[in-house]
């Protein structure tokens, strides 16, 4: 067989595989769609299911406590206020700000997110685009296999996504495949599945597609730079996160440096998916609400808020594994503060960072935004068509590794500053105090930092960091 014939055979095999995957999602829950037993997790009806559809390992309570009754009463009153405001859109900015920070009631979140992301305008301005992108994806997408694998790993403990080929799984599959064609420069990155999955909990399929596009391409949110090869926005945000810590959380910054805790290890999912599966889901939704209102500066402020609220416990932990487990696992199970208290702390941190001119990172470079015209079909090269994986790093990926090493070397050098977060009590609203002299720290072994960077570039290890 000649090289040309071999390539044709490989392309045909990839096309057949893609068509088979699409056919399965098209069948959905049809009994003829055979599903392996391992693809559906076990389900026990006595598990407690919260109002977002997530299941927990506890039994259903027999009665509602007084606090829950009170919360329900308050939310019903707020529902009425929000419905009135949504019918008079857009409201005064100060009124909208106040109500979003108090929390969008879950029953009106669908309408509110549509308004905040201007989804209906996108649909009206792009009639027929989404179904056309989906048709093209079925013929040409090179991301289908990876998307299929990620769809069945997304929100496995949520009733809407739990069953293989459920309506929401099919919608997630369609949205991600269609978007891989619509934004051909970006294609697909694993963090996008979680973002689209959250949107689909409140929006229908086409609404979620255009909402995802707003979050990725609108400069207010700019998630394109998080997901594009080389992750330039992730690098820029982590650099600024380290800059904030070195100036106003010096003690914790030293502690992390001493124990080789690179921000990349704990902040990647904070930044990629706006804290989903790293804090309780109800709190992450509150952060999403504010993110949609105020943009990506919210992410940096929330990261600092989390570290501030838990700094005492973090300082007691004496090794990297314990610190990472606390930030990645324990806070998701028990954040230790109510959602209202956490958001109030976030507001104070945002104000303090703004006062210190640290709330906004350095400007984005052009590589953080799409350079190709969106919605124009670009045929993939032969390597992508046949699904061949690269064995080496691209220049952009090599730069990520270099940046991690450079950042960790810089972090190990004591940063001179006259502001101390530990004494300023930023999140409690009291005055700022000056900080005394510093101790000089030695440089850490670069091998640790190189491994950190490699984890981001290596697919299985990146999955571990992202929690997919």
Short mmCIF file of C-alpha atoms in Angstrom, two decimals:
data_model
loop_
_atom_site.label_atom_id
_atom_site.label_comp_id
_atom_site.label_asym_id
_atom_site.label_seq_id
_atom_site.Cartn_x
_atom_site.Cartn_y
_atom_site.Cartn_z
CA UNK A 1 0.00 0.00 0.00
CA UNK A 2 1.39 3.40 -0.98
CA UNK A 3 1.64 6.28 1.48
CA UNK A 4 -1.27 7.98 -0.25
CA UNK A 5 -3.45 4.90 -0.03
CA UNK A 6 -2.54 4.42 3.62
CA UNK A 7 -3.52 8.01 4.41
CA UNK A 8 -6.82 7.58 2.59
CA UNK A 9 -7.57 4.46 4.60
CA UNK A 10 -6.80 6.26 7.87
CA UNK A 11 -9.00 9.22 6.90
CA UNK A 12 -11.83 6.82 6.01
CA UNK A 13 -11.49 5.07 9.34
CA UNK A 14 -11.65 8.41 11.19
CA UNK A 15 -14.71 9.45 9.18
CA UNK A 16 -16.49 6.18 9.95
CA UNK A 17 -15.68 6.51 13.65
CA UNK A 18 -17.00 10.09 13.72
CA UNK A 19 -20.22 9.11 11.97
CA UNK A 20 -20.75 6.22 14.38
CA UNK A 21 -20.31 8.54 17.38
CA UNK A 22 -22.73 11.11 15.94
CA UNK A 23 -25.25 8.35 15.20
CA UNK A 24 -25.19 7.23 18.83
CA UNK A 25 -25.94 10.75 20.06
CA UNK A 26 -28.66 11.07 17.43
CA UNK A 27 -30.31 7.92 18.81
CA UNK A 28 -30.01 9.30 22.35
CA UNK A 29 -32.03 7.25 24.83
CA UNK A 30 -33.60 5.03 22.15
CA UNK A 31 -33.57 1.39 23.41
CA UNK A 32 -31.74 0.34 20.24
CA UNK A 33 -28.76 2.47 21.31
CA UNK A 34 -26.68 -0.13 23.16
CA UNK A 35 -24.73 1.32 26.10
CA UNK A 36 -21.99 -0.54 27.95
CA UNK A 37 -22.77 -0.97 31.65
CA UNK A 38 -19.66 0.95 32.73
CA UNK A 39 -20.86 4.06 30.89
CA UNK A 40 -23.78 4.58 33.27
CA UNK A 41 -22.96 5.10 36.96
CA UNK A 42 -25.07 3.35 39.55
CA UNK A 43 -27.91 5.34 41.03
CA UNK A 44 -29.58 4.97 44.39
CA UNK A 45 -32.90 6.77 44.66
CA UNK A 46 -32.39 7.55 48.33
CA UNK A 47 -29.42 9.81 47.65
CA UNK A 48 -30.18 13.45 48.36
CA UNK A 49 -30.50 15.57 45.22
CA UNK A 50 -30.09 19.33 45.61
CA UNK A 51 -32.03 21.93 43.66
CA UNK A 52 -29.32 22.04 40.98
CA UNK A 53 -29.70 18.33 40.26
CA UNK A 54 -26.46 17.22 41.97
CA UNK A 55 -26.59 14.10 44.16
CA UNK A 56 -24.97 13.83 47.59
CA UNK A 57 -24.09 10.88 49.80
CA UNK A 58 -26.75 11.52 52.40
CA UNK A 59 -30.38 10.58 52.87
CA UNK A 60 -33.29 12.83 52.10
CA UNK A 61 -34.37 14.82 55.18
CA UNK A 62 -37.85 14.10 56.49
CA UNK A 63 -38.57 17.76 57.33
CA UNK A 64 -37.38 21.20 56.26
CA UNK A 65 -35.61 23.20 58.97
CA UNK A 66 -36.58 26.76 59.88
CA UNK A 67 -33.59 28.25 58.06
CA UNK A 68 -34.53 26.56 54.81
CA UNK A 69 -38.11 27.78 55.11
CA UNK A 70 -36.82 31.32 55.71
CA UNK A 71 -34.42 31.13 52.74
CA UNK A 72 -37.24 29.93 50.48
CA UNK A 73 -39.45 32.81 51.57
CA UNK A 74 -36.71 35.36 50.87
CA UNK A 75 -35.95 33.84 47.46
CA UNK A 76 -39.62 33.97 46.47
CA UNK A 77 -39.67 37.69 47.26
CA UNK A 78 -36.51 38.21 45.27
CA UNK A 79 -37.99 36.23 42.36
CA UNK A 80 -40.72 38.85 42.07
CA UNK A 81 -38.23 41.74 42.11
CA UNK A 82 -36.07 40.09 39.47
CA UNK A 83 -38.99 39.30 37.18
CA UNK A 84 -40.06 42.93 37.33
CA UNK A 85 -36.50 44.09 36.60
CA UNK A 86 -36.03 41.64 33.72
CA UNK A 87 -39.24 42.94 32.13
CA UNK A 88 -37.77 46.45 32.24
CA UNK A 89 -34.33 45.59 30.87
CA UNK A 90 -31.80 47.16 31.00
CA UNK A 91 -32.11 48.38 34.59
CA UNK A 92 -29.96 51.11 36.20
CA UNK A 93 -26.41 49.79 36.59
CA UNK A 94 -26.23 50.32 40.36
CA UNK A 95 -29.50 48.45 40.85
CA UNK A 96 -28.33 45.56 38.67
CA UNK A 97 -24.97 45.41 40.48
CA UNK A 98 -26.60 45.26 43.89
CA UNK A 99 -29.01 42.50 42.92
CA UNK A 100 -26.48 40.36 41.08
CA UNK A 101 -24.12 40.45 44.05
CA UNK A 102 -26.99 39.39 46.28
CA UNK A 103 -27.44 36.42 43.95
CA UNK A 104 -29.66 35.75 40.97
CA UNK A 105 -32.60 33.57 42.07
CA UNK A 106 -32.28 30.14 40.51
CA UNK A 107 -35.73 30.29 38.91
CA UNK A 108 -34.81 33.39 36.88
CA UNK A 109 -31.17 32.56 36.16
CA UNK A 110 -32.02 31.28 32.67
CA UNK A 111 -33.52 34.64 31.66
CA UNK A 112 -30.87 36.65 33.51
CA UNK A 113 -27.94 34.85 31.85
CA UNK A 114 -29.60 35.31 28.48
CA UNK A 115 -29.78 39.05 29.16
CA UNK A 116 -26.29 39.41 30.63
CA UNK A 117 -24.69 37.59 27.69
CA UNK A 118 -26.98 39.15 25.07
CA UNK A 119 -27.80 35.68 23.77
CA UNK A 120 -31.00 36.50 21.92
CA UNK A 121 -29.26 39.19 19.90
CA UNK A 122 -26.61 36.64 18.85
CA UNK A 123 -29.28 34.16 17.76
CA UNK A 124 -31.22 36.78 15.82
CA UNK A 125 -28.04 38.08 14.13
CA UNK A 126 -26.86 34.59 13.15
CA UNK A 127 -29.99 32.82 11.98
CA UNK A 128 -29.22 29.30 10.74
CA UNK A 129 -25.55 29.42 11.72
CA UNK A 130 -25.73 26.92 14.60
CA UNK A 131 -27.45 24.09 12.66
CA UNK A 132 -25.04 24.69 9.77
CA UNK A 133 -22.02 24.41 12.08
CA UNK A 134 -23.44 21.19 13.49
CA UNK A 135 -23.87 19.73 10.02
CA UNK A 136 -20.30 20.63 9.12
CA UNK A 137 -19.08 19.12 12.39
CA UNK A 138 -20.68 15.80 11.55
CA UNK A 139 -18.73 15.71 8.28
CA UNK A 140 -15.44 17.31 9.22
CA UNK A 141 -14.84 17.76 12.98
CA UNK A 142 -11.53 16.32 14.12
CA UNK A 143 -12.44 16.79 17.81
CA UNK A 144 -15.38 14.38 17.98
CA UNK A 145 -13.58 11.48 19.67
CA UNK A 146 -12.19 13.64 22.49
CA UNK A 147 -15.48 15.47 22.94
CA UNK A 148 -17.33 12.16 23.18
CA UNK A 149 -14.97 10.98 25.91
CA UNK A 150 -15.30 14.24 27.87
CA UNK A 151 -19.09 14.47 27.60
CA UNK A 152 -19.55 11.26 29.59
CA UNK A 153 -17.18 12.51 32.29
CA UNK A 154 -18.95 15.81 32.80
CA UNK A 155 -21.14 16.25 35.89
CA UNK A 156 -21.47 12.53 36.55
CA UNK A 157 -23.29 13.31 39.79
CA UNK A 158 -25.95 15.50 38.14
CA UNK A 159 -29.28 14.00 37.10
CA UNK A 160 -29.36 15.91 33.81
CA UNK A 161 -25.96 14.56 32.65
CA UNK A 162 -25.75 11.27 34.51
CA UNK A 163 -27.35 8.91 31.99
CA UNK A 164 -25.42 8.06 28.83
CA UNK A 165 -26.85 9.83 25.77
CA UNK A 166 -29.32 11.78 27.89
CA UNK A 167 -30.80 14.96 26.41
CA UNK A 168 -28.21 17.15 28.11
CA UNK A 169 -25.30 14.87 27.14
CA UNK A 170 -26.47 15.05 23.53
CA UNK A 171 -26.80 18.84 23.72
CA UNK A 172 -23.31 19.15 25.20
CA UNK A 173 -21.88 16.94 22.47
CA UNK A 174 -23.58 19.00 19.77
CA UNK A 175 -22.58 22.38 21.19
CA UNK A 176 -18.91 21.45 21.54
CA UNK A 177 -18.66 19.87 18.09
CA UNK A 178 -20.44 22.77 16.41
CA UNK A 179 -18.21 25.26 18.20
CA UNK A 180 -15.06 23.41 17.15
CA UNK A 181 -16.05 24.25 13.57
CA UNK A 182 -17.34 27.77 14.28
CA UNK A 183 -14.11 28.80 16.01
CA UNK A 184 -11.68 26.74 13.95
CA UNK A 185 -8.64 28.50 15.39
CA UNK A 186 -9.54 27.27 18.87
CA UNK A 187 -11.24 23.99 18.02
CA UNK A 188 -11.78 22.23 21.34
CA UNK A 189 -10.06 22.25 24.73
CA UNK A 190 -11.18 20.07 27.64
CA UNK A 191 -12.12 22.93 29.96
CA UNK A 192 -14.76 24.00 27.45
CA UNK A 193 -16.90 20.96 28.30
CA UNK A 194 -17.41 22.15 31.86
CA UNK A 195 -18.20 25.72 30.78
CA UNK A 196 -20.74 24.55 28.21
CA UNK A 197 -22.15 22.04 30.71
CA UNK A 198 -22.91 24.76 33.26
CA UNK A 199 -24.58 26.88 30.58
CA UNK A 200 -26.73 23.91 29.53
CA UNK A 201 -28.10 23.54 33.05
CA UNK A 202 -29.98 26.80 32.41
CA UNK A 203 -30.07 27.34 28.64
CA UNK A 204 -31.25 25.35 25.64
CA UNK A 205 -28.81 24.01 23.09
CA UNK A 206 -28.56 26.96 20.70
CA UNK A 207 -28.64 29.47 23.56
CA UNK A 208 -25.75 27.64 25.21
CA UNK A 209 -23.78 27.72 21.94
CA UNK A 210 -24.04 31.50 21.63
CA UNK A 211 -23.49 32.03 25.37
CA UNK A 212 -20.31 29.96 25.09
CA UNK A 213 -19.23 32.07 22.13
CA UNK A 214 -19.77 35.27 24.16
CA UNK A 215 -17.65 33.95 27.03
CA UNK A 216 -14.89 32.89 24.64
CA UNK A 217 -14.75 35.82 22.19
CA UNK A 218 -16.07 38.87 24.08
CA UNK A 219 -13.12 40.85 25.46
CA UNK A 220 -15.01 41.28 28.73
CA UNK A 221 -14.57 37.55 29.41
CA UNK A 222 -11.87 36.51 26.93
CA UNK A 223 -11.87 32.77 27.56
CA UNK A 224 -10.37 32.18 24.10
CA UNK A 225 -6.99 33.03 25.62
CA UNK A 226 -7.47 30.38 28.31
CA UNK A 227 -8.23 27.57 25.88
CA UNK A 228 -6.06 28.38 22.86
CA UNK A 229 -2.77 26.51 22.38
CA UNK A 230 -0.15 27.85 24.78
CA UNK A 231 -2.79 29.16 27.22
CA UNK A 232 -1.57 32.79 27.06
CA UNK A 233 -4.30 34.18 29.30
CA UNK A 234 -3.74 31.50 31.92
CA UNK A 235 -0.07 32.48 32.03
CA UNK A 236 -0.94 36.21 32.26
CA UNK A 237 -3.50 35.66 35.02
CA UNK A 238 -1.27 33.38 37.07
CA UNK A 239 1.57 35.89 36.79
CA UNK A 240 -0.75 38.61 38.08
CA UNK A 241 -2.11 36.31 40.78
CA UNK A 242 1.47 35.75 41.97
CA UNK A 243 2.08 39.50 41.82
CA UNK A 244 -0.92 40.16 44.06
CA UNK A 245 0.15 37.49 46.54
CA UNK A 246 3.73 38.76 46.68
CA UNK A 247 2.47 42.22 47.57
CA UNK A 248 -0.47 41.66 49.90
CA UNK A 249 -0.28 38.03 51.04
CA UNK A 250 3.44 37.73 51.55
CA UNK A 251 3.38 35.20 54.36
CA UNK A 252 1.20 32.74 52.44
CA UNK A 253 3.18 33.44 49.26
CA UNK A 254 6.41 32.45 51.04
CA UNK A 255 4.71 29.38 52.47
CA UNK A 256 3.58 28.24 49.02
CA UNK A 257 7.01 28.86 47.53
CA UNK A 258 8.69 26.94 50.33
CA UNK A 259 6.49 23.91 49.64
CA UNK A 260 6.70 24.16 45.81
CA UNK A 261 3.02 25.04 45.43
CA UNK A 262 2.87 26.70 42.03
CA UNK A 263 -0.40 28.55 41.41
CA UNK A 264 -0.79 26.43 38.29
CA UNK A 265 -1.48 23.42 40.51
CA UNK A 266 -4.48 24.90 42.28
CA UNK A 267 -5.69 27.79 40.11
CA UNK A 268 -6.00 26.16 36.70
CA UNK A 269 -9.61 25.08 37.27
CA UNK A 270 -10.39 28.30 39.09
CA UNK A 271 -9.50 30.24 35.97
CA UNK A 272 -10.52 27.74 33.26
CA UNK A 273 -14.06 27.05 34.51
CA UNK A 274 -14.69 29.87 37.01
CA UNK A 275 -14.39 27.76 40.19
CA UNK A 276 -16.83 24.96 39.24
CA UNK A 277 -16.01 21.74 41.15
CA UNK A 278 -13.52 23.61 43.35
CA UNK A 279 -16.06 25.35 45.61
CA UNK A 280 -19.65 24.29 46.36
CA UNK A 281 -21.79 24.54 43.24
CA UNK A 282 -24.15 27.11 44.75
CA UNK A 283 -21.19 29.41 45.42
CA UNK A 284 -19.68 28.86 41.98
CA UNK A 285 -23.02 29.92 40.45
CA UNK A 286 -22.90 33.14 42.47
CA UNK A 287 -19.41 33.78 41.10
CA UNK A 288 -20.63 33.00 37.56
CA UNK A 289 -23.42 35.57 37.99
CA UNK A 290 -20.88 38.24 38.98
CA UNK A 291 -18.43 37.12 36.28
CA UNK A 292 -21.12 37.65 33.63
CA UNK A 293 -21.80 41.11 35.03
CA UNK A 294 -18.30 42.41 35.74
CA UNK A 295 -16.03 40.28 33.56
CA UNK A 296 -12.81 38.40 34.10
CA UNK A 297 -11.35 40.60 36.86
CA UNK A 298 -13.79 38.77 39.15
CA UNK A 299 -11.79 35.56 38.72
CA UNK A 300 -8.57 37.07 40.06
CA UNK A 301 -10.38 38.63 43.01
CA UNK A 302 -12.19 35.40 43.89
CA UNK A 303 -8.91 33.49 43.85
CA UNK A 304 -7.46 35.92 46.39
CA UNK A 305 -10.68 35.79 48.42
CA UNK A 306 -10.47 32.00 48.74
CA UNK A 307 -6.85 32.13 49.86
CA UNK A 308 -7.54 34.93 52.32
CA UNK A 309 -10.53 33.24 53.95
CA UNK A 310 -8.56 30.00 54.39
CA UNK A 311 -5.05 31.34 54.91
CA UNK A 312 -4.79 30.22 58.55
CA UNK A 313 -5.52 26.60 57.69
CA UNK A 314 -3.27 26.73 54.61
CA UNK A 315 -0.38 28.02 56.73
CA UNK A 316 -0.80 25.03 59.05
CA UNK A 317 -0.38 22.56 56.19
CA UNK A 318 3.27 21.60 55.76
CA UNK A 319 3.54 19.83 52.41
CA UNK A 320 2.48 20.41 48.82
CA UNK A 321 0.09 17.44 48.59
CA UNK A 322 -1.87 18.51 51.66
CA UNK A 323 -2.19 22.09 50.41
CA UNK A 324 -3.35 21.02 46.96
CA UNK A 325 -5.85 18.52 48.37
CA UNK A 326 -7.26 21.21 50.64
CA UNK A 327 -7.74 23.66 47.75
CA UNK A 328 -8.90 21.14 45.15
CA UNK A 329 -10.99 18.71 47.20
CA UNK A 330 -11.85 19.82 50.72
CA UNK A 331 -13.14 23.29 49.89
CA UNK A 332 -15.52 21.80 47.33
CA UNK A 333 -17.03 19.58 50.02
CA UNK A 334 -17.04 22.13 52.83
CA UNK A 335 -16.14 25.73 52.09
CA UNK A 336 -16.50 26.78 55.71
CA UNK A 337 -18.36 30.00 54.94
CA UNK A 338 -21.88 30.68 53.71
CA UNK A 339 -22.30 31.80 50.11
CA UNK A 340 -23.37 35.26 51.30
CA UNK A 341 -20.31 35.64 53.52
CA UNK A 342 -18.00 34.53 50.72
CA UNK A 343 -19.51 36.99 48.22
CA UNK A 344 -19.35 39.84 50.73
CA UNK A 345 -15.66 39.02 51.22
CA UNK A 346 -15.24 39.00 47.43
CA UNK A 347 -16.74 42.50 47.20
CA UNK A 348 -14.30 43.78 49.81
CA UNK A 349 -11.35 42.16 48.06
CA UNK A 350 -12.39 43.64 44.72
CA UNK A 351 -12.59 47.11 46.27
CA UNK A 352 -9.21 46.74 48.01
CA UNK A 353 -7.48 45.47 44.87
CA UNK A 354 -8.95 48.36 42.92
CA UNK A 355 -7.65 50.82 45.53
CA UNK A 356 -4.20 49.24 45.19
CA UNK A 357 -4.47 49.23 41.37
CA UNK A 358 -4.10 45.45 41.37
CA UNK A 359 -7.60 44.48 40.25
CA UNK A 360 -6.74 44.39 36.54
CA UNK A 361 -3.79 42.43 35.11
CA UNK A 362 -1.54 43.78 32.32
CA UNK A 363 -3.34 44.11 28.95
CA UNK A 364 -3.91 41.03 26.84
CA UNK A 365 -1.86 40.44 23.71
CA UNK A 366 -3.45 39.77 20.34
CA UNK A 367 -2.94 35.99 20.66
CA UNK A 368 -5.62 35.85 23.37
CA UNK A 369 -8.37 36.62 20.85
CA UNK A 370 -9.48 34.96 17.60
CA UNK A 371 -7.58 36.08 14.51
CA UNK A 372 -9.60 34.01 12.03
CA UNK A 373 -13.10 35.01 11.05
CA UNK A 374 -15.64 33.06 13.07
CA UNK A 375 -18.07 30.76 11.32
CA UNK A 376 -15.89 30.22 8.24
CA UNK A 377 -15.15 26.56 7.62
CA UNK A 378 -11.43 25.70 7.53
CA UNK A 379 -10.53 22.19 6.50
CA UNK A 380 -8.17 20.41 8.89
CA UNK A 381 -4.72 19.24 7.87
CA UNK A 382 -3.98 15.56 7.28
CA UNK A 383 -2.51 14.96 10.74
CA UNK A 384 -5.71 16.13 12.41
CA UNK A 385 -7.93 14.28 9.96
CA UNK A 386 -6.38 10.94 10.80
CA UNK A 387 -6.20 11.75 14.51
CA UNK A 388 -2.45 11.43 14.83
CA UNK A 389 -1.09 12.82 18.10
CA UNK A 390 2.01 15.00 18.22
CA UNK A 391 4.98 13.67 20.15
CA UNK A 392 6.69 17.02 20.67
CA UNK A 393 5.74 20.42 22.04
CA UNK A 394 4.84 23.38 19.85
CA UNK A 395 6.67 26.67 20.33
CA UNK A 396 3.67 28.01 22.28
CA UNK A 397 3.73 25.02 24.64
CA UNK A 398 7.48 25.31 25.16
CA UNK A 399 6.91 28.93 26.14
CA UNK A 400 4.46 27.82 28.85
CA UNK A 401 7.16 25.61 30.37
CA UNK A 402 9.68 28.45 30.25
CA UNK A 403 7.17 30.81 31.87
CA UNK A 404 6.47 28.42 34.75
CA UNK A 405 10.17 28.01 35.52
CA UNK A 406 10.76 31.73 35.28
CA UNK A 407 7.80 32.54 37.50
CA UNK A 408 8.87 30.09 40.20
CA UNK A 409 12.39 31.48 40.22
CA UNK A 410 10.96 34.96 40.60
CA UNK A 411 8.59 33.81 43.35
CA UNK A 412 11.53 32.48 45.34
CA UNK A 413 13.08 35.93 45.40
CA UNK A 414 11.63 38.10 48.14
CA UNK A 415 9.47 40.86 46.66
CA UNK A 416 9.90 44.22 48.38
CA UNK A 417 6.55 45.75 49.32
CA UNK A 418 5.15 48.16 51.85
CA UNK A 419 1.72 46.55 51.86
CA UNK A 420 0.86 43.38 53.77
CA UNK A 421 -2.37 41.52 53.24
CA UNK A 422 -2.04 39.75 56.57
CA UNK A 423 -2.10 43.07 58.44
CA UNK A 424 -4.41 44.98 56.10
CA UNK A 425 -7.32 42.60 56.73
CA UNK A 426 -8.40 43.30 53.16
CA UNK A 427 -11.37 40.97 53.28
CA UNK A 428 -12.68 42.40 56.54
CA UNK A 429 -12.67 46.03 55.47
CA UNK A 430 -10.19 47.44 58.03
CA UNK A 431 -7.29 49.76 57.30
CA UNK A 432 -4.03 48.88 55.56
CA UNK A 433 -0.86 48.68 57.63
CA UNK A 434 2.73 48.62 56.51
CA UNK A 435 4.86 45.50 56.58
CA UNK A 436 8.28 45.13 58.05
CA UNK A 437 11.50 43.81 56.54
CA UNK A 438 11.66 40.51 54.71
CA UNK A 439 13.75 37.39 54.76
CA UNK A 440 15.65 36.21 51.71
CA UNK A 441 14.59 32.89 50.30
CA UNK A 442 16.68 30.48 48.29
CA UNK A 443 15.75 29.26 44.80
CA UNK A 444 13.96 25.91 44.54
CA UNK A 445 14.87 23.06 42.27
CA UNK A 446 13.78 23.78 38.68
CA UNK A 447 12.89 20.13 38.12
CA UNK A 448 9.75 20.57 40.23
CA UNK A 449 8.66 23.56 38.16
CA UNK A 450 9.38 21.75 34.91
CA UNK A 451 7.17 18.87 36.05
CA UNK A 452 4.42 21.38 36.86
CA UNK A 453 4.56 22.82 33.36
CA UNK A 454 4.69 19.39 31.77
CA UNK A 455 1.52 18.41 33.60
CA UNK A 456 -0.35 21.22 31.85
CA UNK A 457 0.81 20.09 28.42
CA UNK A 458 0.39 16.34 28.96
CA UNK A 459 -3.19 15.28 28.21
CA UNK A 460 -3.79 12.66 30.99
CA UNK A 461 -2.13 14.84 33.61
CA UNK A 462 -3.96 17.94 32.39
CA UNK A 463 -7.18 15.94 32.86
CA UNK A 464 -6.15 15.31 36.47
CA UNK A 465 -5.56 19.02 37.06
CA UNK A 466 -8.86 19.94 35.44
CA UNK A 467 -10.69 17.20 37.29
CA UNK A 468 -12.22 15.83 34.08
#
